[in-house]
Short mmCIF file of C-alpha atoms and ligand atoms in Angstrom, two decimals:
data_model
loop_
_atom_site.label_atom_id
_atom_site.label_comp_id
_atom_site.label_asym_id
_atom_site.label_seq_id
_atom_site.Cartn_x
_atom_site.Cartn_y
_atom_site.Cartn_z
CA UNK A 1 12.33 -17.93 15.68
CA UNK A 2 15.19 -17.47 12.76
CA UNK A 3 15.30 -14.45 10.86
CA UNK A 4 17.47 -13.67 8.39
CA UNK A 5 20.74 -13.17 8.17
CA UNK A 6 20.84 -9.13 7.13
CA UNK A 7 23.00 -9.31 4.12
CA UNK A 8 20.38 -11.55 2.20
CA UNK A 9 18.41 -9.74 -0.82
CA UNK A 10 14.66 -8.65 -0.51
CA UNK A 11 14.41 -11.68 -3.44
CA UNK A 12 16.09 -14.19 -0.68
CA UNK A 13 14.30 -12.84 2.50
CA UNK A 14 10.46 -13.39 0.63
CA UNK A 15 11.56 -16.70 0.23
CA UNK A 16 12.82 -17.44 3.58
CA UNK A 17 10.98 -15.21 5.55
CA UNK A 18 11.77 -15.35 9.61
CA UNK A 19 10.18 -18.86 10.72
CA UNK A 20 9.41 -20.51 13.26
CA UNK A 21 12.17 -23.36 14.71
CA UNK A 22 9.86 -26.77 15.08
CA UNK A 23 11.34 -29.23 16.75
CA UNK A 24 13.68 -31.73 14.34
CA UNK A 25 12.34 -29.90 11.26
CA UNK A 26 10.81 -27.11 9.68
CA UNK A 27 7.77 -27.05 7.11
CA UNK A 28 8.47 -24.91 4.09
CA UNK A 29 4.97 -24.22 3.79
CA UNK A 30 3.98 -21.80 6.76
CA UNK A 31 1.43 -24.03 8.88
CA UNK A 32 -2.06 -22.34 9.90
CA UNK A 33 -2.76 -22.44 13.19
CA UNK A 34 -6.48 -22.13 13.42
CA UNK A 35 -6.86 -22.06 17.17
CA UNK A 36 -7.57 -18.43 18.80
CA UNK A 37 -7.68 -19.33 22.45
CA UNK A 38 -4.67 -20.36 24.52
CA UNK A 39 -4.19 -21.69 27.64
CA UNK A 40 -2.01 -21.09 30.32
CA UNK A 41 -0.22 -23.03 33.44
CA UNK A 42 0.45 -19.95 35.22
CA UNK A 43 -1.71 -16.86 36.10
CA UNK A 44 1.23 -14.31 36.25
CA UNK A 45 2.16 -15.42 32.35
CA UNK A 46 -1.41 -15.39 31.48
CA UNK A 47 -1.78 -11.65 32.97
CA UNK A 48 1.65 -10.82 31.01
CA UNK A 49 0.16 -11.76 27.75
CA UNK A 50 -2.56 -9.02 28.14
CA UNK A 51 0.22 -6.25 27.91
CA UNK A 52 3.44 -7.88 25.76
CA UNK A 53 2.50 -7.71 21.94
CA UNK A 54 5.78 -9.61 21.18
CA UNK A 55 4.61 -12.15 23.95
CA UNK A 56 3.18 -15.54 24.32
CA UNK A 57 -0.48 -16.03 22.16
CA UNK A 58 -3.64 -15.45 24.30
CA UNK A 59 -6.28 -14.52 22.06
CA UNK A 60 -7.05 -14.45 18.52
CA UNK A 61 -7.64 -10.95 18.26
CA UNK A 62 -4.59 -9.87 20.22
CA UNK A 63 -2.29 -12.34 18.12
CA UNK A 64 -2.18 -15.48 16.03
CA UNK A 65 1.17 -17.85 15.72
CA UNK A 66 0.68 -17.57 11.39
CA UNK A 67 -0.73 -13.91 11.92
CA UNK A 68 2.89 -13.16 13.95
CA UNK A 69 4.79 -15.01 10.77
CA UNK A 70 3.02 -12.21 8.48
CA UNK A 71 3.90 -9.65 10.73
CA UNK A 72 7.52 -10.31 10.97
CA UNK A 73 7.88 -11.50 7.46
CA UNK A 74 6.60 -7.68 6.82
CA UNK A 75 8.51 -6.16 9.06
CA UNK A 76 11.55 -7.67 7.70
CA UNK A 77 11.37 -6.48 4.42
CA UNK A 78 10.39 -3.13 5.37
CA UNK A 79 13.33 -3.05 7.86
CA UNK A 80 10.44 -2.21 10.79
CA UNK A 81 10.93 -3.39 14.83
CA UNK A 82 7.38 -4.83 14.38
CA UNK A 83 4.11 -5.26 12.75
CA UNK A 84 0.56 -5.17 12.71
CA UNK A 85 -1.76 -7.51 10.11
CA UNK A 86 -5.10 -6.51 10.03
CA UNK A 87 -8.15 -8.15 7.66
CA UNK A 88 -7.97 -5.12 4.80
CA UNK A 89 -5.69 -2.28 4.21
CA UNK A 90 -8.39 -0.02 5.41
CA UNK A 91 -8.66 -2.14 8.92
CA UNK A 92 -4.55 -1.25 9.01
CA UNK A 93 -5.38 2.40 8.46
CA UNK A 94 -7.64 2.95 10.92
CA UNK A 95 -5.69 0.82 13.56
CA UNK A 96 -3.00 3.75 12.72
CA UNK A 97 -5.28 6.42 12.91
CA UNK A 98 -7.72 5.57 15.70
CA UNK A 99 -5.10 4.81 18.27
CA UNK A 100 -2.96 7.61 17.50
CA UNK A 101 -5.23 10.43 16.84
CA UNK A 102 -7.80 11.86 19.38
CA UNK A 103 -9.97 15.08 18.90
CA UNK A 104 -8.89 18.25 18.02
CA UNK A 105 -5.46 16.96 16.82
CA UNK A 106 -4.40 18.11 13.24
CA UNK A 107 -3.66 15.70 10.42
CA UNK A 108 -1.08 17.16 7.51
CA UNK A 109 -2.24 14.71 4.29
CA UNK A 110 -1.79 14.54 0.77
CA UNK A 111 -4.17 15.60 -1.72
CA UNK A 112 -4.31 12.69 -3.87
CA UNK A 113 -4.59 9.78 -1.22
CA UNK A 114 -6.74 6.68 -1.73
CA UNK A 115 -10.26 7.17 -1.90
CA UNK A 116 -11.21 5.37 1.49
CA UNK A 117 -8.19 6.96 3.04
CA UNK A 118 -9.53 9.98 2.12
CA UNK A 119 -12.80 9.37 3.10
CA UNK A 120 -12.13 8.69 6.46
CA UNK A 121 -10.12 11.79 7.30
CA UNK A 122 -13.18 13.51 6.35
CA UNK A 123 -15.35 11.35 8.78
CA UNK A 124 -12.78 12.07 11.59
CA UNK A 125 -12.77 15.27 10.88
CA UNK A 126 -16.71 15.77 10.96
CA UNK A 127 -17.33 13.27 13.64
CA UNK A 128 -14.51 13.77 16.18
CA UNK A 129 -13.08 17.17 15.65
CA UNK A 130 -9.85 16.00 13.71
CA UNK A 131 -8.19 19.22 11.55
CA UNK A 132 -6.65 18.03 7.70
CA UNK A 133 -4.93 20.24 5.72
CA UNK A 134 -3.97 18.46 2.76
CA UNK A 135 -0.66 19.23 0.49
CA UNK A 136 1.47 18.10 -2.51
CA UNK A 137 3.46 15.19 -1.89
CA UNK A 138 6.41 17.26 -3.26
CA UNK A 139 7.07 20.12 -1.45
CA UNK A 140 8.88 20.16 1.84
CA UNK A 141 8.03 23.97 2.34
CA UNK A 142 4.53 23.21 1.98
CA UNK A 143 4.41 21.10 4.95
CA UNK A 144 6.06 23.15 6.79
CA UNK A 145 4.09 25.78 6.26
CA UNK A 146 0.85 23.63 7.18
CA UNK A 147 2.35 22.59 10.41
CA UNK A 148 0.61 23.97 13.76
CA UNK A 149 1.01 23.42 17.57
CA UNK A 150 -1.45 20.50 17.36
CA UNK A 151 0.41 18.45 14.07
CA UNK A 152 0.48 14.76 15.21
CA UNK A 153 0.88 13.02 11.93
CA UNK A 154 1.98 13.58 8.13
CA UNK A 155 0.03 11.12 5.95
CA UNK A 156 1.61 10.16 2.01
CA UNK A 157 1.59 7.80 0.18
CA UNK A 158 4.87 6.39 -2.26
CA UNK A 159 3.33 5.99 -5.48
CA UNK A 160 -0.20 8.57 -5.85
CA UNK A 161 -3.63 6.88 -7.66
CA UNK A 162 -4.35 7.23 -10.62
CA UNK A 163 -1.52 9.58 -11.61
CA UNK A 164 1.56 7.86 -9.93
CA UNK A 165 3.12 11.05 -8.67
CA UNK A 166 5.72 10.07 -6.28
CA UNK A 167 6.30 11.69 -3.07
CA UNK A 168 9.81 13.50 -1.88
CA UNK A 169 9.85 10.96 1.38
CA UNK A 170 13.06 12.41 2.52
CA UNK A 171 12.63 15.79 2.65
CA UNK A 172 8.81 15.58 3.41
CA UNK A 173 9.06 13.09 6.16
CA UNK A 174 12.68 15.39 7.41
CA UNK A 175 10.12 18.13 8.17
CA UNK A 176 7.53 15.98 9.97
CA UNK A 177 10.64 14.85 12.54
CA UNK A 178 11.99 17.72 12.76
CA UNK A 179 8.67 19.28 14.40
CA UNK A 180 7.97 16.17 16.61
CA UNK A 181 5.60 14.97 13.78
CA UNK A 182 4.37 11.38 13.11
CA UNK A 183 5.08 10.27 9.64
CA UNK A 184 2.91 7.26 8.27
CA UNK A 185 3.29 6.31 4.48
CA UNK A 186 1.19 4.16 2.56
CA UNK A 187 3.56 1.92 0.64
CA UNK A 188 0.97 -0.51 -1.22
CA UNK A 189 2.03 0.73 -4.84
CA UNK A 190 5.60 0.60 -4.40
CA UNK A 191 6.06 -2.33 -2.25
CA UNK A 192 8.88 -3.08 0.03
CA UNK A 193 10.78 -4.31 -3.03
CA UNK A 194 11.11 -0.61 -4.54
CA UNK A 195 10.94 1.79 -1.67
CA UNK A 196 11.18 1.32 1.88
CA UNK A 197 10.11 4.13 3.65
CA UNK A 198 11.00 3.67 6.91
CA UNK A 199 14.26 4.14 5.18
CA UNK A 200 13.37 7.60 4.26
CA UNK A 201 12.37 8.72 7.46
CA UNK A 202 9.00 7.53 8.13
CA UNK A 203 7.41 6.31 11.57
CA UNK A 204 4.75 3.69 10.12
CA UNK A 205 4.13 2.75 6.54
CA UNK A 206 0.82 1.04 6.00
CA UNK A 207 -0.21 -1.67 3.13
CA UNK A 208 -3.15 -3.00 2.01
CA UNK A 209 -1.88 -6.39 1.47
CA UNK A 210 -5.10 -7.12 -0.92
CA UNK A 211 -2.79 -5.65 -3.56
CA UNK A 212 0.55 -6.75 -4.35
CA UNK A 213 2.03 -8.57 -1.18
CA UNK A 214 -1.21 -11.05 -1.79
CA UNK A 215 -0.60 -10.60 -5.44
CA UNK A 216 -3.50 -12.68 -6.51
CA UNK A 217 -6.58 -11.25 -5.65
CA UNK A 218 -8.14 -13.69 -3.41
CA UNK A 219 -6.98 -12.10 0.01
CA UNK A 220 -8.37 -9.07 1.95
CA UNK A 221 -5.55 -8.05 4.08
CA UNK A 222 -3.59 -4.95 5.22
CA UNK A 223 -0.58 -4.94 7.31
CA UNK A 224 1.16 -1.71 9.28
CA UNK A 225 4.97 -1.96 9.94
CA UNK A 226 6.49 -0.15 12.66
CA UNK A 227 9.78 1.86 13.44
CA UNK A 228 9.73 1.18 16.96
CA UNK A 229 8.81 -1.58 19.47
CA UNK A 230 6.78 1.37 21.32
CA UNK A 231 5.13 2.67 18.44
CA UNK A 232 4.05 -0.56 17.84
CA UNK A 233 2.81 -1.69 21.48
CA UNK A 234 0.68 1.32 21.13
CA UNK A 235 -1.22 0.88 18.05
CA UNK A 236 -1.35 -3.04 19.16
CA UNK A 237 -3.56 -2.22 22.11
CA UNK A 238 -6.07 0.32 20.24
CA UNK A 239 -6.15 -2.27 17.14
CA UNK A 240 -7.08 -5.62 19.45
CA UNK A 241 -10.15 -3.59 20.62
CA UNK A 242 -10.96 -2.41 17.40
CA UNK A 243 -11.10 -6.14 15.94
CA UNK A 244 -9.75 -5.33 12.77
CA UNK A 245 -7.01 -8.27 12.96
CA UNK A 246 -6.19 -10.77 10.79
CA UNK A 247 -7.44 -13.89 10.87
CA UNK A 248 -4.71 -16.80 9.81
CA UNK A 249 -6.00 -17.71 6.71
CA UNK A 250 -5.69 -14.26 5.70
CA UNK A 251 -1.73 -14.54 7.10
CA UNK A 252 -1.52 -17.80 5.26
CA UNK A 253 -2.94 -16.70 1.94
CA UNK A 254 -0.70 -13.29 2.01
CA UNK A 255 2.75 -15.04 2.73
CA UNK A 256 2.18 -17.69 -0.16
CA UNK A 257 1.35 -14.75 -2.51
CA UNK A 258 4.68 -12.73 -0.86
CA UNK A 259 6.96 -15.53 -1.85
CA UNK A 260 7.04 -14.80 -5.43
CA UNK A 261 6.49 -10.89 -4.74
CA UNK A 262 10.16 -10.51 -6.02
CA UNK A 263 9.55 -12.21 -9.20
CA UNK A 264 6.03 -10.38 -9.39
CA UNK A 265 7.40 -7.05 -9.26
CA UNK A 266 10.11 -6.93 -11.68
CA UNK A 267 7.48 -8.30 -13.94
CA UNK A 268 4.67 -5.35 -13.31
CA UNK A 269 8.00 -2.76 -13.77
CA UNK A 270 9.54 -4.37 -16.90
CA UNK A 271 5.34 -4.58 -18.57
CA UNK A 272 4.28 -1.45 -17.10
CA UNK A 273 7.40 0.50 -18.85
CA UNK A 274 6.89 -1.38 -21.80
CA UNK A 275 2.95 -0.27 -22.47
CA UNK A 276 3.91 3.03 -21.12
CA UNK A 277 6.21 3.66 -23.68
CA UNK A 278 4.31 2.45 -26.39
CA UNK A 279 1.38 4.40 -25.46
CA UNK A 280 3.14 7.70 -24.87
CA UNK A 281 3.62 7.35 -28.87
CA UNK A 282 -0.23 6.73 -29.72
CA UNK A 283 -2.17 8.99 -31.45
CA UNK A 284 -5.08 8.32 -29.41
CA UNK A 285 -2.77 9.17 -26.08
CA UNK A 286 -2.77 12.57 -24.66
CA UNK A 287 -0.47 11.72 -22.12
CA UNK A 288 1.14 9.16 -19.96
CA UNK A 289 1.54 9.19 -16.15
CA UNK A 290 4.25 6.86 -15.29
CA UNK A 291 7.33 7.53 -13.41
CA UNK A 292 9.44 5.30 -15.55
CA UNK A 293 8.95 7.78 -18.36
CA UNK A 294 11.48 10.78 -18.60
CA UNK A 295 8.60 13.30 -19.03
CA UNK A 296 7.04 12.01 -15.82
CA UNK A 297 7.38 15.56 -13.89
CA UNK A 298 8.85 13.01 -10.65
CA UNK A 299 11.52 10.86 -13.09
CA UNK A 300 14.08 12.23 -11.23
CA UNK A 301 13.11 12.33 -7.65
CA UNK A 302 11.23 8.49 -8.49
CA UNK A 303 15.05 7.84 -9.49
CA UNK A 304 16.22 8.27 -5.87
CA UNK A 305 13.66 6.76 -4.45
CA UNK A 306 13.00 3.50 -6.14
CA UNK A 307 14.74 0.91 -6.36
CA UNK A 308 15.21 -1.48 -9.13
CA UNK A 309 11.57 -0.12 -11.74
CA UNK A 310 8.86 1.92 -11.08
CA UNK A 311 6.11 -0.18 -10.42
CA UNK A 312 3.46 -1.39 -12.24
CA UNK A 313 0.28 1.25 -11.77
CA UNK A 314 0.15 3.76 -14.94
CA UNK A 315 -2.44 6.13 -16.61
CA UNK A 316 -3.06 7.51 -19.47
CA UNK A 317 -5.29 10.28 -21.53
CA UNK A 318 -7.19 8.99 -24.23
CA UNK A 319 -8.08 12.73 -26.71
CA UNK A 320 -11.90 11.95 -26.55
CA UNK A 321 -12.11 12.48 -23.28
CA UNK A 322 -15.38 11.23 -20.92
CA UNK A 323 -17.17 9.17 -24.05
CA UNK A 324 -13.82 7.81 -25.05
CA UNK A 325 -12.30 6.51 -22.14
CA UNK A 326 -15.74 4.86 -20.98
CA UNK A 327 -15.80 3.33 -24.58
CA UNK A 328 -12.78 2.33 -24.26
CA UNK A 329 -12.93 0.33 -20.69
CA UNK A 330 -16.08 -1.54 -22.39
CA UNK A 331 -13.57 -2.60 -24.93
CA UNK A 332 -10.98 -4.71 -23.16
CA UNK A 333 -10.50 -8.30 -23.94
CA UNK A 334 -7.55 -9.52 -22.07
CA UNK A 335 -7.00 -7.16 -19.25
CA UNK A 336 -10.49 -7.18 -17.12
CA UNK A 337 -12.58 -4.15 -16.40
CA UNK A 338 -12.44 -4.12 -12.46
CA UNK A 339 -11.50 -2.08 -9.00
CA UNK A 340 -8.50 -2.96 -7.22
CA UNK A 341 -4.88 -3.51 -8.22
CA UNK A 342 -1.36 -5.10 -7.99
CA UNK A 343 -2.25 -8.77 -8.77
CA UNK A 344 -1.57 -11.18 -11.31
CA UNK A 345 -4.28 -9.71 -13.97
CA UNK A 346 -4.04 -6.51 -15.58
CA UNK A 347 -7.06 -4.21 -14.65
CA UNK A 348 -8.10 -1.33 -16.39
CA UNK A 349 -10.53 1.59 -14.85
CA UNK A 350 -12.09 5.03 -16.39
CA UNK A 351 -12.51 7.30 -13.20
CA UNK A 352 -14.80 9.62 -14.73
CA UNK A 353 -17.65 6.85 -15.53
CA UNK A 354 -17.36 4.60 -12.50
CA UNK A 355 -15.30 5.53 -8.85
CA UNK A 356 -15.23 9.12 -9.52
CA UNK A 357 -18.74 9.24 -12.46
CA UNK A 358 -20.33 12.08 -9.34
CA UNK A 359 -17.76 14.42 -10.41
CA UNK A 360 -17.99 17.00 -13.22
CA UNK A 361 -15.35 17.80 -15.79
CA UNK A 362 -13.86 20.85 -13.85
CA UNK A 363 -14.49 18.63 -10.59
CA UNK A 364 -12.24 16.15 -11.56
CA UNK A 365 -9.11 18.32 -12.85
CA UNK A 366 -9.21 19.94 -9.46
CA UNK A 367 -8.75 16.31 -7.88
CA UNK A 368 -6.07 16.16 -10.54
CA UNK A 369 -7.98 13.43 -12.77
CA UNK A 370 -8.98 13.88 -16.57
CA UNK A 371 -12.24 13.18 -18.48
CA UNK A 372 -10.35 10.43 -20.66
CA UNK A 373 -7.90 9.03 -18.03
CA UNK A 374 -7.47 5.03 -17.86
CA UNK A 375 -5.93 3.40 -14.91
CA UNK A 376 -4.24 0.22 -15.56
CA UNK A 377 -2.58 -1.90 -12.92
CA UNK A 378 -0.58 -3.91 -15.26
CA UNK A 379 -0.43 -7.83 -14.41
CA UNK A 380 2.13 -10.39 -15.24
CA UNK A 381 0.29 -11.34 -18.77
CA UNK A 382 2.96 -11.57 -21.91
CA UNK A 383 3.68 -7.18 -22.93
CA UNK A 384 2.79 -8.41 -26.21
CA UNK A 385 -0.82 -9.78 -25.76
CA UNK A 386 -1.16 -6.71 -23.43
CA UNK A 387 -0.62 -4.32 -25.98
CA UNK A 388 -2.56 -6.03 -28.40
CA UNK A 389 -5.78 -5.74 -26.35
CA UNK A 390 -4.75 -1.49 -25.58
CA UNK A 391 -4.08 -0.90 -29.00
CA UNK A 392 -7.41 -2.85 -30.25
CA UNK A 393 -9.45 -1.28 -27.50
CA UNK A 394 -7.84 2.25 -28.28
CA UNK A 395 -8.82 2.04 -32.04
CA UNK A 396 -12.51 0.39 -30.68
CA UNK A 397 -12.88 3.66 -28.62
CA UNK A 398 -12.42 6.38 -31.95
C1 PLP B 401 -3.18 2.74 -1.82
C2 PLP B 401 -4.26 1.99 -1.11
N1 PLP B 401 -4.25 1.95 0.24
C3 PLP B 401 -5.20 1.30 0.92
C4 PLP B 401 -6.23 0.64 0.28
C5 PLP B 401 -7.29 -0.06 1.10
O1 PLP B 401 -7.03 -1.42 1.09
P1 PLP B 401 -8.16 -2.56 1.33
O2 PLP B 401 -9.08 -2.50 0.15
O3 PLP B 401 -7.36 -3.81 1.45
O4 PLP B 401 -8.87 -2.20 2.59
C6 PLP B 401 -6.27 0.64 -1.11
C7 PLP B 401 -7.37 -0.06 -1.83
O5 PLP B 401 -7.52 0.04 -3.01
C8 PLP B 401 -5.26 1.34 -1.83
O6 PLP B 401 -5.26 1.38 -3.17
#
């Protein structure tokens, strides 16, 4: 196995991620290796494998030769001692969760997590006893406050949906250690090429590599990087009898998509600030949620955090709230009217009428959402043709 030398860019290390030596030469192209059973010559080795997650390959479920080339491809760019690939972002999460949780333990989250995230704190907190408090993802005080004999994990995320608030790792995640606290941050918006968390004091970020490490929107994949070798041994064992891993096509698929993550990235930034900007000064535009913009209330602290843009997730108000943003996701041309994000396409989304369309008005300003607000996960399309479709769907809406 060759890994990088350190000194080599995130742009270099997608590229050349750590590979395995084959004898004489080495394919560029990561090879999948189908097979899921191994055999052994010698029963002490064989019984090893059970217990060594870094070990020799035994069973599919417990590891994969192109699953382990994900896994330290992640783990390299995050600057983690190991990973975990599982077959969604969700089977990541709850590899995290279910091994490290048990009942009666209390969870510190965010308010504004992913939906699914969300939704399964509240089914371990009904079903098996688990306590949530949930918190801003900007004030350190806050979290300290919420903290209680039985804390055994902080849960944030980088980059917030829909409204791209970004959270204050450091001094969150400074608390968390501080109190013997577990720190696990999902890092899907920002990727590895703006913010590495682990960086900033976390224990475990999470990705659902569905977004932009696959980058193209035909992989369902989630991977969870490690700070430590133990950290990771111990999440290993509770995910290989969950059965959420990956499977190698799924490993295949996601480093393909990674090697061009670099180029990918700066793209969604530089388009994302563009339309941003441009729609901050429409008269159909209440507002603008993107950190890239000065009056983004986290410009500063999004400053510190991220590295070379500010990804490519925005929002916006349109004035005619509930009638006009549903008119005016029914009006997009170019960009497509669909869930999910951080791939090629842009993607537009009106809350109110279709993930969130249970919630009232006053409902969804508590969760911090507006009537009129678009999502857009802005894709590598030319800024011009982008705005063209916005501005024609804007002035379709009224
Ligand atoms: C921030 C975030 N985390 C996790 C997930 C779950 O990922 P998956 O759909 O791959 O299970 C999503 C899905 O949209 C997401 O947006």
């Amino acid at each position: 196995m060759t890994t990088p030398p350190p000194e080599r860019h995130p742009e270099s290390r997608t590229v050349h991620p750590p590979a395995a030596e084959v004898t004489g030469s080495r394919p560029l192209g990561v090879p999948i290796h189908q097979g899921h059973v191994f055999a052994f010559d010698d029963p002490d080795a064989l019984a090893a494998a059970f217990t060594d997650p870094a070990g020799a390959f035994l069973y599919g479920r417990m590891g994969n030769p192109t699953v382990r080339t994900l896994e330290r491809a992640v783990a390299d760019l995050e600057g983690g001692a190991a990973a975990l690939a599982a077959a969604s972002g969700m089977g990541a999460i709850n590899s995290v969760l279910l091994a490290l949780l048990r009942s009666g333990d209390h969870v510190i989250a965010q308010r504004s997590l992913y939906g699914g995230t969300m939704a399964m704190l509240g089914d371990l907190a009904a079903r098996w006893g688990v306590q949530v408090t949930h918190v801003g993802g900007d004030s350190a005080e806050e979290v300290r406050q919420a903290l209680r004999p039985n804390t055994r994990l902080l849960y944030l995320e980088t980059i917030s949906n829909p409204m791209t608030r970004v959270s204050d790792l450091p001094a969150l995640t400074a608390v968390a250690r501080e109190a013997g606290v577990l720190s696990v941050v999902d890092n899907t918006f920002a990727t590895p090429l703006l913010c590495r968390p682990l960086d900033h004091g976390a224990d475990i970020v999470v990705h659902s590599a569905t977004k932009y490490l696959g980058g193209h929107s035909d992989v369902l994949g989630g991977v969870a990087v490690f700070a430590s070798a133990e950290l990771h041994a111990k999440v290993w064992h509770h995910a290989s009898e969950l059965g959420a891993s990956a499977d190698p096509f799924t490993a295949w698929l996601t480093l393909r998509g990674m090697q061009t993550l670099a180029l990918r990235v700066r793209r969604h930034c530089d388009s994302a600030l563009a339309l941003a900007t441009r729609l901050a000064a429409h008269p159909a535009v209440a507002a603008v949620h993107y950190p890239g913009l000065p009056q983004h209330p986290d410009h500063a602290l999004a400053g510190r955090l991220l590295d070379g843009g500010h990804g490519g997730m925005l929002a916006f108000e349109h004035v005619g709230g509930r009638a006009a943003g549903h008119a005016f996701a029914g009006a997009v041309r170019l960009a497509a009217l669909a869930p999910s994000l951080g791939g090629v396409h842009t993607l537009v989304m009106h809350p109110a009428s279709t993930s969130h369309r249970q919630l009232d008005d006053e409902q969804l300003r508590a969760a911090g959402i507006g009537a009129g607000t678009i999502r857009v996960t802005v894709g590598i399309e030319h800024p011009d043709d982008l705005w063209a479709d916005l501005d024609q769907a804007l002035a379709e809406a009224g």
